CSV table of C-alpha atoms in Angstrom, one decimal:
chain,number,residue,atom,x,y,z
A,1,MET,CA,21.8,111.1,45.5
A,2,PRO,CA,23.1,109.5,48.8
A,3,THR,CA,26.6,107.8,48.1
A,4,ALA,CA,25.3,104.6,49.5
A,5,LEU,CA,23.0,104.5,46.6
A,6,ARG,CA,25.3,105.1,43.8
A,7,LEU,CA,24.9,102.6,41.0
A,8,GLY,CA,28.6,103.2,39.6
A,9,LEU,CA,27.1,104.2,36.4
A,10,THR,CA,27.4,107.5,34.3
A,11,LEU,CA,24.9,109.0,32.0
A,12,GLU,CA,26.5,110.6,28.9
A,13,LEU,CA,24.2,112.6,26.7
A,14,ALA,CA,24.8,114.4,23.4
A,15,VAL,CA,22.5,116.6,21.5
A,16,ALA,CA,23.1,117.9,18.1
A,17,LYS,CA,20.8,119.9,15.9
A,18,VAL,CA,20.6,122.1,12.6
A,19,GLY,CA,17.9,123.9,10.9
A,20,LYS,CA,16.5,123.3,7.4
A,21,TYR,CA,18.8,124.8,4.7
A,22,ALA,CA,18.1,128.6,4.1
A,23,THR,CA,15.6,128.9,6.9
A,24,SER,CA,16.2,131.5,9.6
A,25,GLU,CA,16.1,129.0,12.5
A,26,SER,CA,15.5,125.4,13.4
A,27,GLY,CA,11.8,124.7,14.0
A,28,ASP,CA,13.0,122.0,16.5
A,29,SER,CA,13.3,122.7,20.3
A,30,VAL,CA,15.5,120.4,22.4
A,31,GLU,CA,15.9,121.1,26.2
A,32,VAL,CA,17.2,119.4,29.2
A,33,VAL,CA,15.9,119.8,32.5
A,34,GLU,CA,16.8,118.4,35.9
A,35,ARG,CA,14.1,116.0,37.6
A,36,PRO,CA,13.4,117.3,41.2
A,37,HIS,CA,13.4,113.7,42.5
A,38,GLY,CA,16.5,112.9,41.0
A,39,GLY,CA,17.9,112.4,37.3
A,40,LEU,CA,17.1,114.4,34.3
A,41,SER,CA,14.8,114.7,31.3
A,42,VAL,CA,15.2,115.5,27.6
A,43,VAL,CA,12.5,117.2,25.6
A,44,MET,CA,12.5,117.1,21.8
A,45,VAL,CA,9.7,118.8,19.7
A,46,ASP,CA,9.6,119.2,16.2
A,47,GLY,CA,6.9,121.8,15.3
A,48,GLN,CA,4.9,121.5,12.0
A,49,ARG,CA,6.4,123.3,9.2
A,50,SER,CA,9.8,125.0,9.3
A,51,GLY,CA,11.4,128.3,10.3
A,52,LYS,CA,9.8,130.9,12.7
A,53,ALA,CA,6.3,129.3,12.7
A,54,ALA,CA,7.5,125.9,13.6
A,55,LYS,CA,9.8,127.4,16.2
A,56,ALA,CA,6.9,129.3,17.9
A,57,ILE,CA,5.1,125.9,17.9
A,58,SER,CA,8.0,123.9,19.3
A,59,ASN,CA,8.8,126.5,21.8
A,60,ILE,CA,5.4,126.6,23.5
A,61,VAL,CA,5.3,122.8,23.7
A,62,ALA,CA,8.8,122.3,25.0
A,63,ARG,CA,8.2,125.1,27.5
A,64,LYS,CA,4.9,123.5,28.9
A,65,ALA,CA,6.6,120.1,29.2
A,66,MET,CA,9.7,121.6,30.7
A,67,ALA,CA,7.8,123.3,33.4
A,68,LEU,CA,5.8,120.2,34.3
A,69,LEU,CA,8.8,118.1,34.5
A,70,ALA,CA,10.6,120.7,36.6
A,71,ASP,CA,7.5,120.4,39.0
A,72,GLY,CA,8.1,116.7,39.3
A,73,VAL,CA,5.0,115.8,37.2
A,74,ARG,CA,5.3,112.1,35.9
A,75,ASP,CA,6.4,111.7,32.1
A,76,GLY,CA,3.1,110.3,30.8
A,77,ALA,CA,1.1,113.1,32.3
A,78,VAL,CA,3.4,115.7,30.9
A,79,ALA,CA,3.1,114.3,27.4
A,80,ARG,CA,-0.8,114.2,27.7
A,81,ALA,CA,-0.7,117.8,29.1
A,82,ALA,CA,1.5,119.1,26.1
A,83,HIS,CA,-0.8,117.6,23.7
A,84,ASP,CA,-3.9,119.2,25.3
A,85,TYR,CA,-2.1,122.4,25.7
A,86,LEU,CA,-1.2,122.5,21.9
A,87,ARG,CA,-4.6,121.5,20.8
A,88,THR,CA,-6.3,124.3,23.1
A,89,GLN,CA,-3.8,126.9,22.0
A,90,ARG,CA,-4.1,126.2,18.4
A,91,GLY,CA,-7.5,124.8,18.0
A,92,GLY,CA,-6.4,121.4,16.9
A,93,LYS,CA,-5.0,122.9,13.6
A,94,VAL,CA,-1.3,122.5,14.4
A,95,SER,CA,0.7,119.5,15.1
A,96,ALA,CA,4.1,118.7,16.6
A,97,THR,CA,6.0,115.7,17.3
A,98,LEU,CA,7.1,115.1,21.0
A,99,ASN,CA,9.9,112.8,22.6
A,100,LEU,CA,10.4,112.7,26.2
A,101,VAL,CA,13.6,110.7,27.5
A,102,SER,CA,14.0,110.5,31.3
A,103,ILE,CA,16.8,109.2,33.3
A,104,ASP,CA,14.5,108.6,36.5
A,105,LEU,CA,16.7,108.0,39.6
A,106,GLU,CA,13.6,107.4,41.9
A,107,SER,CA,12.5,104.5,39.8
A,108,ARG,CA,16.0,103.7,38.4
A,109,THR,CA,14.6,103.5,34.9
A,110,LEU,CA,15.0,105.0,31.5
A,111,VAL,CA,11.7,106.1,30.6
A,112,LEU,CA,11.0,106.9,26.5
A,113,LEU,CA,8.0,108.4,25.5
A,114,ARG,CA,7.2,109.0,21.8
A,115,ASN,CA,4.6,111.0,20.1
A,116,ASN,CA,6.5,110.7,16.7
A,117,HIS,CA,6.3,108.5,13.7
A,118,CYS,CA,10.1,108.2,13.8
A,119,PRO,CA,11.2,105.2,15.8
A,120,THR,CA,13.5,105.3,18.8
A,121,LEU,CA,16.6,103.1,18.4
A,122,LEU,CA,18.0,101.1,21.3
A,123,TYR,CA,21.3,99.0,21.1
A,124,ASN,CA,23.0,97.0,24.0
A,125,PRO,CA,25.8,94.5,23.1
A,126,LYS,CA,24.5,92.3,26.1
A,127,TRP,CA,21.3,91.8,24.2
A,128,ILE,CA,22.9,89.9,21.3
A,129,GLY,CA,21.4,86.7,20.9
A,130,VAL,CA,19.4,87.1,24.2
A,131,THR,CA,16.8,89.8,23.8
A,132,THR,CA,17.2,90.4,20.1
A,133,PRO,CA,19.4,88.7,17.4
A,134,ASP,CA,21.7,91.6,16.8
A,135,GLY,CA,21.4,93.7,20.1
A,136,TRP,CA,19.1,96.3,18.4
A,137,GLN,CA,15.6,97.1,19.6
A,138,TYR,CA,13.5,99.4,17.5
A,139,LEU,CA,10.7,101.3,19.4
A,140,ASN,CA,8.5,101.8,16.5
A,141,GLU,CA,4.9,101.1,17.5
A,142,PRO,CA,2.5,103.4,15.5
A,143,SER,CA,2.5,106.7,17.2
A,144,GLU,CA,0.8,109.9,16.6
A,145,ALA,CA,1.9,113.4,16.6
A,146,ILE,CA,0.3,115.9,19.4
A,147,GLY,CA,-2.1,118.7,18.7
A,148,ILE,CA,-4.7,117.5,16.4
A,149,HIS,CA,-6.9,114.6,17.8
A,150,ALA,CA,-8.6,114.4,21.0
A,151,ARG,CA,-6.9,112.2,23.9
A,152,THR,CA,-3.7,111.5,22.1
A,153,ARG,CA,-1.4,109.4,24.2
A,154,PRO,CA,2.2,108.7,24.0
A,155,ILE,CA,3.8,105.3,23.5
A,156,ALA,CA,5.9,104.6,26.5
A,157,THR,CA,8.9,102.3,27.2
A,158,GLU,CA,10.4,101.8,30.6
A,159,LEU,CA,13.7,100.1,31.0
A,160,PRO,CA,16.0,99.4,34.0
A,161,LEU,CA,19.1,101.5,34.0
A,162,GLN,CA,21.7,99.3,32.6
A,163,PRO,CA,25.4,99.6,31.4
A,164,ASP,CA,26.4,99.7,27.9
A,165,LEU,CA,22.8,100.8,26.7
A,166,LEU,CA,22.6,103.3,23.8
A,167,ALA,CA,19.5,105.1,22.6
A,168,PHE,CA,19.1,107.4,19.6
A,169,ILE,CA,16.0,109.7,19.3
A,170,PHE,CA,15.7,112.0,16.5
A,171,THR,CA,13.2,114.0,14.4
A,172,ASP,CA,12.4,113.0,10.9
A,173,GLY,CA,15.1,115.4,9.3
A,174,ILE,CA,17.4,112.9,10.5
A,175,TRP,CA,15.5,109.7,9.9
A,176,THR,CA,14.6,110.5,6.1
A,177,ALA,CA,18.0,112.2,5.2
A,178,GLY,CA,19.0,111.4,1.8
A,179,GLU,CA,15.4,110.4,0.7
A,180,ARG,CA,15.2,113.2,-1.9
A,181,SER,CA,18.6,112.2,-3.4
A,182,GLY,CA,17.6,108.6,-3.5
A,183,GLN,CA,20.2,107.3,-0.9
A,184,ARG,CA,18.3,107.3,2.5
A,185,ILE,CA,20.4,107.2,5.5
A,186,SER,CA,20.5,104.0,7.5
A,187,LEU,CA,21.2,105.0,11.1
A,188,PRO,CA,21.7,101.3,12.6
A,189,LEU,CA,24.3,100.5,9.7
A,190,LEU,CA,26.0,104.0,10.5
A,191,VAL,CA,26.1,103.1,14.1
A,192,ARG,CA,27.2,99.8,13.7
A,193,GLU,CA,30.3,100.8,11.5
A,194,ALA,CA,31.0,103.4,14.0
A,195,LEU,CA,31.0,101.3,16.9
A,196,ALA,CA,33.2,98.7,15.0
A,197,ALA,CA,35.7,101.6,14.4
A,198,GLY,CA,35.9,102.3,18.2
A,199,VAL,CA,33.5,105.3,18.2
A,200,THR,CA,31.4,104.8,21.3
A,201,GLN,CA,30.9,108.2,22.9
A,202,PRO,CA,27.6,109.8,22.5
A,203,LYS,CA,29.2,113.1,21.6
A,204,ASP,CA,31.2,111.4,18.8
A,205,LEU,CA,28.2,109.2,17.6
A,206,ALA,CA,26.0,112.4,17.4
A,207,ASN,CA,28.4,114.3,15.4
A,208,LEU,CA,29.1,111.6,13.0
A,209,LEU,CA,25.4,110.8,12.4
A,210,LEU,CA,24.6,114.6,11.9
A,211,ALA,CA,27.5,115.0,9.5
A,212,ARG,CA,26.3,112.1,7.6
A,213,ALA,CA,22.7,113.2,7.4
A,214,ILE,CA,23.8,116.6,6.2
A,215,GLU,CA,26.0,115.0,3.6
A,216,LEU,CA,23.3,112.8,2.3
A,217,ASP,CA,21.0,116.0,1.8
A,218,GLN,CA,23.9,117.3,-0.4
A,219,GLY,CA,24.9,119.7,2.4
A,220,ARG,CA,21.7,121.6,2.6
A,221,PRO,CA,19.4,119.9,5.1
A,222,ALA,CA,15.9,119.2,3.5
A,223,ASP,CA,14.2,119.5,6.8
A,224,ASP,CA,15.2,120.6,10.7
A,225,MET,CA,17.5,117.8,12.2
A,226,SER,CA,17.8,117.1,15.7
A,227,LEU,CA,19.4,114.1,17.4
A,228,VAL,CA,19.8,112.9,20.9
A,229,VAL,CA,22.3,110.0,21.6
A,230,LEU,CA,22.5,108.7,25.2
A,231,ALA,CA,24.5,106.1,26.7
A,232,ILE,CA,24.7,104.7,30.2
A,233,LEU,CA,28.1,103.5,31.1
A,234,HIS,CA,30.2,102.2,34.0
A,235,SER,CA,31.6,105.2,35.8
A,236,GLN,CA,35.2,105.7,35.0
A,237,THR,CA,35.9,107.3,38.4
A,238,ALA,CA,34.3,107.4,41.6
A,239,GLU,CA,33.9,111.2,41.5
A,240,ASP,CA,30.4,112.7,41.8
A,241,VAL,CA,30.9,115.6,39.3
A,242,ARG,CA,28.1,116.8,36.9
A,243,ARG,CA,29.3,118.2,33.7
A,244,MET,CA,27.5,120.0,30.8
A,245,THR,CA,28.8,121.8,27.6
A,246,VAL,CA,27.0,123.8,25.0
A,247,SER,CA,28.2,125.3,21.8
A,248,VAL,CA,26.0,127.8,19.8
A,249,PRO,CA,27.2,129.5,16.7
A,250,PHE,CA,25.5,132.9,16.1
U,1,MET,CA,18.9,133.2,13.5
U,2,PRO,CA,18.8,134.5,9.9
U,3,THR,CA,21.9,133.5,8.0
U,4,ALA,CA,22.4,137.1,6.9
U,5,LEU,CA,22.6,138.1,10.6
U,6,ARG,CA,25.2,135.7,11.5
U,7,LEU,CA,28.2,137.3,13.6
U,8,GLY,CA,30.6,134.4,12.8
U,9,LEU,CA,31.1,133.9,16.5
U,10,THR,CA,30.4,130.7,18.8
U,11,LEU,CA,29.3,130.6,22.4
U,12,GLU,CA,31.2,127.8,24.2
U,13,LEU,CA,29.7,127.1,27.7
U,14,ALA,CA,30.9,124.6,30.2
U,15,VAL,CA,29.3,123.7,33.6
U,16,ALA,CA,30.7,121.7,36.5
U,17,LYS,CA,29.3,121.0,39.9
U,18,VAL,CA,29.9,118.7,42.8
U,19,GLY,CA,28.1,118.4,46.0
U,20,LYS,CA,29.5,119.2,49.6
U,21,TYR,CA,31.3,116.0,50.9
U,22,ALA,CA,29.1,113.5,52.6
U,23,THR,CA,25.9,115.1,51.5
U,24,SER,CA,23.3,113.3,49.7
U,25,GLU,CA,23.1,115.8,46.9
U,26,SER,CA,24.3,119.1,45.8
U,27,GLY,CA,22.3,122.1,47.1
U,28,ASP,CA,23.2,124.2,43.9
U,29,SER,CA,21.0,124.1,40.8
U,30,VAL,CA,22.3,124.9,37.3
U,31,GLU,CA,19.9,125.1,34.4
U,32,VAL,CA,20.4,126.2,30.6
U,33,VAL,CA,17.2,127.4,28.8
U,34,GLU,CA,16.8,128.6,25.2
U,35,ARG,CA,15.5,132.1,24.9
U,36,PRO,CA,12.5,132.5,22.8
U,37,HIS,CA,13.8,135.6,21.0
U,38,GLY,CA,17.1,133.9,20.3
U,39,GLY,CA,20.1,132.9,22.5
U,40,LEU,CA,20.3,131.0,25.8
U,41,SER,CA,20.3,131.8,29.4
U,42,VAL,CA,22.1,129.9,32.4
U,43,VAL,CA,20.6,130.0,35.9
U,44,MET,CA,22.8,129.2,38.9
U,45,VAL,CA,21.2,129.0,42.3
U,46,ASP,CA,22.9,128.1,45.6
U,47,GLY,CA,20.4,127.4,48.2
U,48,GLN,CA,21.0,128.4,51.8
U,49,ARG,CA,22.6,125.5,53.9
U,50,SER,CA,23.3,122.1,52.0
U,51,GLY,CA,21.9,118.7,51.1
U,52,LYS,CA,18.2,118.1,50.6
U,53,ALA,CA,16.9,121.3,52.3
U,54,ALA,CA,19.3,123.6,50.2
U,55,LYS,CA,18.4,121.7,47.0
U,56,ALA,CA,14.6,122.1,47.6
U,57,ILE,CA,15.2,125.9,47.7
U,58,SER,CA,17.6,126.0,44.7
U,59,ASN,CA,15.0,123.9,42.8
U,60,ILE,CA,12.0,126.4,43.4
U,61,VAL,CA,14.1,129.5,42.5
U,62,ALA,CA,15.8,127.9,39.4
U,63,ARG,CA,12.4,126.5,38.0
U,64,LYS,CA,10.5,130.0,38.5
U,65,ALA,CA,13.5,131.7,36.9
U,66,MET,CA,13.6,129.1,34.0
U,67,ALA,CA,9.9,129.2,33.4
U,68,LEU,CA,10.0,133.1,33.1
U,69,LEU,CA,13.1,133.2,30.9
U,70,ALA,CA,11.4,130.5,28.5
U,71,ASP,CA,8.5,133.0,28.4
U,72,GLY,CA,10.7,135.7,27.2
U,73,VAL,CA,10.7,137.8,30.4
U,74,ARG,CA,13.7,140.1,30.4
U,75,ASP,CA,16.4,139.1,32.7
U,76,GLY,CA,16.1,142.0,35.3
U,77,ALA,CA,12.3,140.9,35.9
U,78,VAL,CA,13.3,137.3,36.3
U,79,ALA,CA,15.7,138.1,39.0
U,80,ARG,CA,13.2,140.3,40.9
U,81,ALA,CA,10.5,137.7,40.5
U,82,ALA,CA,12.7,135.0,41.7
U,83,HIS,CA,13.4,136.9,44.7
U,84,ASP,CA,9.7,137.8,45.3
U,85,TYR,CA,8.7,134.4,44.9
U,86,LEU,CA,11.2,132.7,47.3
U,87,ARG,CA,10.4,135.5,49.9
U,88,THR,CA,6.7,134.7,49.6
U,89,GLN,CA,7.1,131.1,49.7
U,90,ARG,CA,9.4,130.9,52.7
U,91,GLY,CA,8.3,134.2,54.5
U,92,GLY,CA,11.8,135.9,54.2
U,93,LYS,CA,13.3,133.3,56.2
U,94,VAL,CA,15.5,131.5,53.6
U,95,SER,CA,18.0,133.0,51.3
U,96,ALA,CA,19.6,131.9,48.1
U,97,THR,CA,22.3,133.3,45.7
U,98,LEU,CA,21.2,133.6,42.1
U,99,ASN,CA,23.2,134.4,39.1
U,100,LEU,CA,21.6,134.8,35.6
U,101,VAL,CA,23.9,134.8,32.4
U,102,SER,CA,22.4,135.4,29.1
U,103,ILE,CA,23.6,135.4,25.6
U,104,ASP,CA,20.9,137.7,24.1
U,105,LEU,CA,20.8,137.6,20.4
U,106,GLU,CA,18.2,140.0,20.2
U,107,SER,CA,20.2,142.7,21.8
U,108,ARG,CA,23.4,141.2,20.8
U,109,THR,CA,24.7,141.5,24.3
U,110,LEU,CA,26.2,139.4,27.2
U,111,VAL,CA,24.0,140.1,30.2
U,112,LEU,CA,25.3,139.1,33.7
U,113,LEU,CA,23.0,139.3,36.7
U,114,ARG,CA,24.4,138.8,40.3
U,115,ASN,CA,22.3,138.3,43.5
U,116,ASN,CA,25.5,136.8,45.0
U,117,HIS,CA,28.4,138.1,47.1
U,118,CYS,CA,30.8,136.1,45.0
U,119,PRO,CA,32.2,138.2,42.2
U,120,THR,CA,31.9,137.2,38.5
U,121,LEU,CA,35.2,137.2,36.7
U,122,LEU,CA,35.6,138.5,32.9
U,123,TYR,CA,38.9,138.3,31.0
U,124,ASN,CA,39.6,139.6,27.3
U,125,PRO,CA,43.2,139.8,26.2
U,126,LYS,CA,42.0,142.7,24.0
U,127,TRP,CA,41.3,144.6,27.3
U,128,ILE,CA,45.0,144.5,28.2
U,129,GLY,CA,46.2,147.9,28.7
U,130,VAL,CA,43.0,149.5,27.2
U,131,THR,CA,40.1,148.6,29.5
U,132,THR,CA,42.1,147.1,32.4
U,133,PRO,CA,45.8,146.7,33.0
U,134,ASP,CA,45.8,143.1,32.8
U,135,GLY,CA,42.7,142.2,30.8
U,136,TRP,CA,40.6,141.2,33.9
U,137,GLN,CA,37.5,142.7,34.9
U,138,TYR,CA,35.8,141.9,38.3
U,139,LEU,CA,32.2,142.2,38.8
U,140,ASN,CA,32.2,142.8,42.6
U,141,GLU,CA,29.8,145.5,43.3
U,142,PRO,CA,28.2,144.5,46.8
U,143,SER,CA,25.3,142.4,46.1
U,144,GLU,CA,22.7,140.6,48.1
U,145,ALA,CA,21.2,137.1,48.1
U,146,ILE,CA,17.6,136.8,47.4
U,147,GLY,CA,14.7,135.8,49.7
U,148,ILE,CA,15.2,137.8,52.7
U,149,HIS,CA,14.8,141.5,52.5
U,150,ALA,CA,12.0,143.5,50.5
U,151,ARG,CA,12.7,144.8,47.2
U,152,THR,CA,16.2,143.1,46.6
U,153,ARG,CA,17.6,143.8,43.1
U,154,PRO,CA,20.4,142.2,41.1
U,155,ILE,CA,23.6,143.9,40.0
U,156,ALA,CA,23.4,143.9,36.2
U,157,THR,CA,26.2,144.0,33.8
U,158,GLU,CA,25.6,144.2,29.8
U,159,LEU,CA,28.5,143.9,27.4
U,160,PRO,CA,28.5,143.7,23.6
U,161,LEU,CA,29.1,140.1,22.3
U,162,GLN,CA,32.7,140.2,21.6
U,163,PRO,CA,35.2,137.6,20.5
U,164,ASP,CA,37.9,136.2,23.1
U,165,LEU,CA,35.9,137.1,26.0
U,166,LEU,CA,35.9,134.6,28.8
U,167,ALA,CA,33.5,134.8,31.9
U,168,PHE,CA,33.6,132.8,35.2
U,169,ILE,CA,30.7,132.4,37.3
U,170,PHE,CA,30.5,130.5,40.6
U,171,THR,CA,29.2,129.6,43.9
U,172,ASP,CA,31.1,130.3,47.2
U,173,GLY,CA,32.2,126.6,47.4
U,174,ILE,CA,34.6,127.4,44.4
U,175,TRP,CA,35.4,131.0,45.5
U,176,THR,CA,36.5,130.0,49.0
U,177,ALA,CA,37.9,126.6,48.3
U,178,GLY,CA,41.0,125.9,50.5
U,179,GLU,CA,40.1,128.6,53.0
U,180,ARG,CA,39.8,125.9,55.9
U,181,SER,CA,43.2,124.7,55.2
U,182,GLY,CA,44.7,128.1,55.0
U,183,GLN,CA,45.4,127.9,51.3
U,184,ARG,CA,42.6,129.8,49.6
U,185,ILE,CA,42.2,129.5,45.9
U,186,SER,CA,43.2,132.1,43.6
U,187,LEU,CA,40.9,131.7,40.4
U,188,PRO,CA,42.6,134.5,38.3
U,189,LEU,CA,46.1,133.1,39.0
U,190,LEU,CA,44.9,129.6,38.0
U,191,VAL,CA,43.2,131.0,35.0
U,192,ARG,CA,46.3,132.9,33.9
U,193,GLU,CA,48.5,129.9,34.2
U,194,ALA,CA,46.0,127.6,32.4
U,195,LEU,CA,45.8,130.1,29.5
U,196,ALA,CA,49.7,130.4,29.5
U,197,ALA,CA,49.8,126.7,29.3
U,198,GLY,CA,47.4,126.8,26.1
U,199,VAL,CA,44.2,125.6,28.1
U,200,THR,CA,41.6,127.9,26.5
U,201,GLN,CA,38.3,125.7,26.0
U,202,PRO,CA,35.8,126.4,28.8
U,203,LYS,CA,35.3,122.7,29.3
U,204,ASP,CA,39.0,122.4,30.0
U,205,LEU,CA,39.0,125.5,32.2
U,206,ALA,CA,36.0,124.4,34.1
U,207,ASN,CA,37.5,120.9,34.8
U,208,LEU,CA,40.9,122.3,35.8
U,209,LEU,CA,39.4,124.8,38.1
U,210,LEU,CA,36.7,122.5,39.8
U,211,ALA,CA,39.6,119.7,40.3
U,212,ARG,CA,41.8,122.4,41.9
U,213,ALA,CA,39.0,123.6,44.1
U,214,ILE,CA,38.4,120.0,45.3
U,215,GLU,CA,42.2,119.4,45.9
U,216,LEU,CA,42.5,122.5,48.0
U,217,ASP,CA,39.6,121.2,50.1
U,218,GLN,CA,41.5,118.1,50.7
U,219,GLY,CA,39.5,116.1,48.3
U,220,ARG,CA,36.3,116.7,50.5
U,221,PRO,CA,34.4,119.9,49.4
U,222,ALA,CA,33.7,122.0,52.2
U,223,ASP,CA,30.6,123.3,50.5
U,224,ASP,CA,28.6,122.6,47.2
U,225,MET,CA,30.8,123.8,44.3
U,226,SER,CA,29.3,124.9,41.0
U,227,LEU,CA,31.1,126.7,38.2
U,228,VAL,CA,30.2,128.1,34.8
U,229,VAL,CA,32.8,129.1,32.2
U,230,LEU,CA,31.7,130.9,29.1
U,231,ALA,CA,33.7,131.8,25.9
U,232,ILE,CA,32.7,133.7,22.9
U,233,LEU,CA,35.0,132.7,20.1
U,234,HIS,CA,35.4,133.2,16.4
U,235,SER,CA,33.6,130.4,14.7
U,236,GLN,CA,35.9,127.6,13.4
U,237,THR,CA,33.3,126.7,10.6
U,238,ALA,CA,30.3,128.2,8.9
U,239,GLU,CA,28.3,125.4,10.1
U,240,ASP,CA,25.1,126.3,11.9
U,241,VAL,CA,25.2,123.2,14.4
U,242,ARG,CA,24.2,123.5,17.9
U,243,ARG,CA,25.7,120.9,20.3
U,244,MET,CA,25.3,120.0,23.9
U,245,THR,CA,26.6,117.3,26.2
U,246,VAL,CA,25.6,116.2,29.7
U,247,SER,CA,27.6,113.9,31.9
U,248,VAL,CA,25.9,112.7,35.2
U,249,PRO,CA,27.2,110.1,37.6
U,250,PHE,CA,24.6,108.2,39.5
């Protein structure tokens, strides 16, 4: 974007995912795609069931959403199209959860779309005592998975791009980790402890939360687990370099 | 992929890119996409000219290539289709360079496709005195940009997935950095020095090479610069966690 329009902010994004224990592969798909009018979008899909069957579902949904986002289609239409497409392909018999997260540099907003019963968690220390008592905001309005019912719509939230904002988006393998062993994970509590201990980078927060989720499932994830942590920070330098890293064991 | 088929290896990938000095945005596009049959692919496109015009070109090429790769289309067909598509869209009047790099877990190979006059550099310490005198291999067979001539084909190289392999893929803003000031960059020399100094992670190598390229252009990149560094390493842990980070200043 034009130097004159630089906001002096940096998006830091981290994704971590692992498959359900003893399955051949994760049934979740997470993809990042550049938006043609500026910014980027993250697509996170949790296909019904696990393993290869789930992956086939999450793959077709993620692929459709990515192609539309890369074409510049607005997020709300992308989520609706992904639903209609899955419902058409699978005759309304297969569901998936879908989250879209976009840094939209055209509107200068963070756009969060949920077709997922799991909430999205937002935190900003500047909100403490202003917007919310403790700086946390839960996006937990009832929301329906895609693929089954006619005319399913996403729950949309749009916020101005503001520094110090943290967002946590995840599939239910993360949200309900530990449930079977009676010690269900508390993501807000873990994040609060991590921040208090000086862990503030999305990469470190994602690693910490995923490790704790796996630990609470006794080292054997009871479900596919995927987690996106996003931060908007003041830029540390004036340089305009974009960076990405990927790590994949095989 | 099935645990039984784990090779005990990890792909580490780093991307770094910056736009030409005083342009509104980089004309290069770099995207990473998951392969439906296992593994992932990187698409790197340098659109003719710079700024918005170049970005529009690299975007349509990258978008087409990504959509086909996500559909499971084989890499050679993707490169040919991207060429035909650009040539049809722009009447053979606009060119772009295209690199495809795939970790293909179905064939268990690293697939490198070039439609770019810039070489791709490979290094493996195990090759020293065996495959090549110094462990370096240059993929520099003459190669044509896409979009102009009929039936343009990529130069393809396929290697077994082997530990300690390093690959460097870049656009000409990196390859010719410093040329205008008479001190042209030497990527192999820089990498050799970095490795000797213990810098072996793709992230660190990418940062170091990009920083040096910008420095040799007197802090004002003479062209869009994009760089992909890929390493195949022995896995440090048995965990099957995939990770990604993205950093975007805006």
